[in-house]
Amino acid sequence: MRRWKIDPARRDWPDTPELEAALADLLAGRLLAVPTETVYGLAGDATNPEACAAIFAAKGRPQFNPLIAHVDSFETAKRHGVFNEDASALATAFWPGPLTLVVPKSPESTVCDLATAGLDTVALRVPSAAIMRDLASGAGVPVAAPSANRSGRISGTTADDVAADLGPSLALLIDAGPTPVGVESTIVGLVDGTPRLLRPGGIPREDLETVLGHPLAGAATPQAAGGHDAAPLAPGMLTSHYAPDARMRLNATALAPGEALLAFGPTPLPGQEHAVAVEQLSSTGDPREAAARLFSALRRLDASGAATIAVMPIPREGLGEAINDRLGRAAAPR
């Protein structure tokens, strides 16, 4: 695995040999780890079934769980998906940015069936992270890039996290330091005439509803017979996801002996002085700061050896909805 360190504030890499080598890897079907504004992505050519199969294999991800295709612009996205009025309004308002839109797949789209899990829809995103857009633009193909971690486990927000999880599967790891948003993109489905929030994420529900002028409908996790997860419409909808090895105990009001603590806000939890380890998401109760720290804090607490991670209550407003979504899936039965 090669490692290429970049400054995300700079834009001079399009003329570098490193980018040319990254594009060659991508077009040859090899896998890259690429930083976005949300989390690191495990990137491959979304038009290449072999590359997408390698993504599923590296992550241990079930092939019924579709991949997000990252493109360089809204104009490019319109070659792969059919955008109605609501979809166009959201794309215009929030792209580039941490928003994924699930729309009907265009007959012209070259995104392979494996990337869409055989559905007649496609999940599209124009990220604000310039390196991902430059890869998509330079390669001339959409880039499939689910979070760069083992399936169902804690997402990677640093290059070291990714190297520890997936290093042997990578041709190249592009290191831009910690990702600024820290939780995955918001996903909105626009396939049945009713915009639906499929996954809370880096853009709060309230901001989306302001642009739409009406509330977003919800989408329950799909269930097959026997209560098991069925094929989801979008990534991040499986019941158990983002999970550490430790058990998770949510909305804790006191700490039990032997537990680690995921703290939020300025008020200590009773028993906190006896915690195996403590990670503070935001001492001021700032949900943006908490989102950016969430996955790295969970990884450190999991490494503490505690059997249980207790989590203080976090309000659901704004990015708190995405944080609570991730914590709820991390705590779900496995």
Short mmCIF file of N, CA and C in Angstrom, two decimals, residues 74 83-95 99-101 187-190 195-196 203 205 207-213 216:
data_model
loop_
_atom_site.label_atom_id
_atom_site.label_comp_id
_atom_site.label_asym_id
_atom_site.label_seq_id
_atom_site.Cartn_x
_atom_site.Cartn_y
_atom_site.Cartn_z
N PHE A 74 -22.98 18.44 -10.68
CA PHE A 74 -24.40 18.16 -10.88
C PHE A 74 -24.65 17.78 -12.33
N PHE A 83 -33.57 13.48 -12.31
CA PHE A 83 -33.80 14.43 -11.22
C PHE A 83 -35.12 15.14 -11.44
N ASN A 84 -36.04 14.95 -10.47
CA ASN A 84 -37.28 15.72 -10.52
C ASN A 84 -37.04 17.09 -9.88
N GLU A 85 -38.10 17.85 -9.70
CA GLU A 85 -37.96 19.22 -9.20
C GLU A 85 -37.35 19.25 -7.81
N ASP A 86 -37.80 18.37 -6.93
CA ASP A 86 -37.25 18.35 -5.57
C ASP A 86 -35.78 17.93 -5.57
N ALA A 87 -35.46 16.92 -6.35
CA ALA A 87 -34.07 16.47 -6.41
C ALA A 87 -33.16 17.57 -6.95
N SER A 88 -33.62 18.27 -7.96
CA SER A 88 -32.83 19.35 -8.54
C SER A 88 -32.63 20.49 -7.53
N ALA A 89 -33.68 20.80 -6.76
CA ALA A 89 -33.57 21.86 -5.77
C ALA A 89 -32.54 21.50 -4.70
N LEU A 90 -32.56 20.26 -4.24
CA LEU A 90 -31.60 19.84 -3.22
C LEU A 90 -30.18 19.81 -3.77
N ALA A 91 -30.02 19.30 -4.98
CA ALA A 91 -28.69 19.26 -5.58
C ALA A 91 -28.13 20.66 -5.76
N THR A 92 -28.95 21.59 -6.23
CA THR A 92 -28.51 22.96 -6.44
C THR A 92 -28.12 23.62 -5.13
N ALA A 93 -28.86 23.34 -4.06
CA ALA A 93 -28.61 23.98 -2.77
C ALA A 93 -27.42 23.39 -2.03
N PHE A 94 -27.18 22.08 -2.15
CA PHE A 94 -26.24 21.43 -1.24
C PHE A 94 -25.05 20.74 -1.91
N TRP A 95 -24.98 20.73 -3.21
CA TRP A 95 -23.81 20.16 -3.89
C TRP A 95 -22.88 21.27 -4.35
N LEU A 99 -24.37 15.42 0.92
CA LEU A 99 -25.73 15.01 0.61
C LEU A 99 -25.70 13.98 -0.52
N THR A 100 -26.35 12.84 -0.29
CA THR A 100 -26.52 11.82 -1.32
C THR A 100 -27.99 11.77 -1.71
N LEU A 101 -28.25 11.74 -3.00
CA LEU A 101 -29.61 11.67 -3.52
C LEU A 101 -29.81 10.33 -4.23
N ILE A 187 -28.71 11.01 3.33
CA ILE A 187 -29.26 10.39 2.12
C ILE A 187 -30.75 10.68 2.04
N VAL A 188 -31.17 11.21 0.90
CA VAL A 188 -32.58 11.50 0.64
C VAL A 188 -33.01 10.69 -0.58
N GLY A 189 -34.11 9.95 -0.45
CA GLY A 189 -34.67 9.20 -1.55
C GLY A 189 -35.72 10.02 -2.28
N LEU A 190 -35.66 10.02 -3.62
CA LEU A 190 -36.59 10.79 -4.44
C LEU A 190 -37.06 9.92 -5.60
N PRO A 195 -40.19 12.96 -1.15
CA PRO A 195 -38.81 12.95 -0.64
C PRO A 195 -38.75 12.30 0.74
N ARG A 196 -37.83 11.34 0.90
CA ARG A 196 -37.73 10.58 2.15
C ARG A 196 -36.31 10.67 2.71
N ILE A 203 -25.84 16.91 6.64
CA ILE A 203 -26.73 18.06 6.47
C ILE A 203 -27.99 17.81 7.28
N ARG A 205 -31.74 17.65 8.80
CA ARG A 205 -33.08 17.56 8.22
C ARG A 205 -33.69 18.96 8.03
N ASP A 207 -32.43 21.85 7.42
CA ASP A 207 -31.92 22.59 6.27
C ASP A 207 -32.51 22.07 4.97
N LEU A 208 -32.66 20.77 4.87
CA LEU A 208 -33.26 20.17 3.68
C LEU A 208 -34.73 20.58 3.54
N GLU A 209 -35.45 20.56 4.66
CA GLU A 209 -36.87 20.90 4.61
C GLU A 209 -37.09 22.37 4.28
N THR A 210 -36.16 23.21 4.67
CA THR A 210 -36.26 24.63 4.31
C THR A 210 -36.21 24.81 2.79
N VAL A 211 -35.31 24.09 2.14
CA VAL A 211 -35.19 24.18 0.69
C VAL A 211 -36.41 23.57 0.00
N LEU A 212 -36.88 22.43 0.50
CA LEU A 212 -38.02 21.77 -0.12
C LEU A 212 -39.33 22.51 0.11
N GLY A 213 -39.44 23.18 1.25
CA GLY A 213 -40.67 23.86 1.59
C GLY A 213 -41.72 22.96 2.20
N LEU A 216 -39.77 16.25 5.25
CA LEU A 216 -39.32 15.00 4.66
C LEU A 216 -40.06 13.84 5.31
#
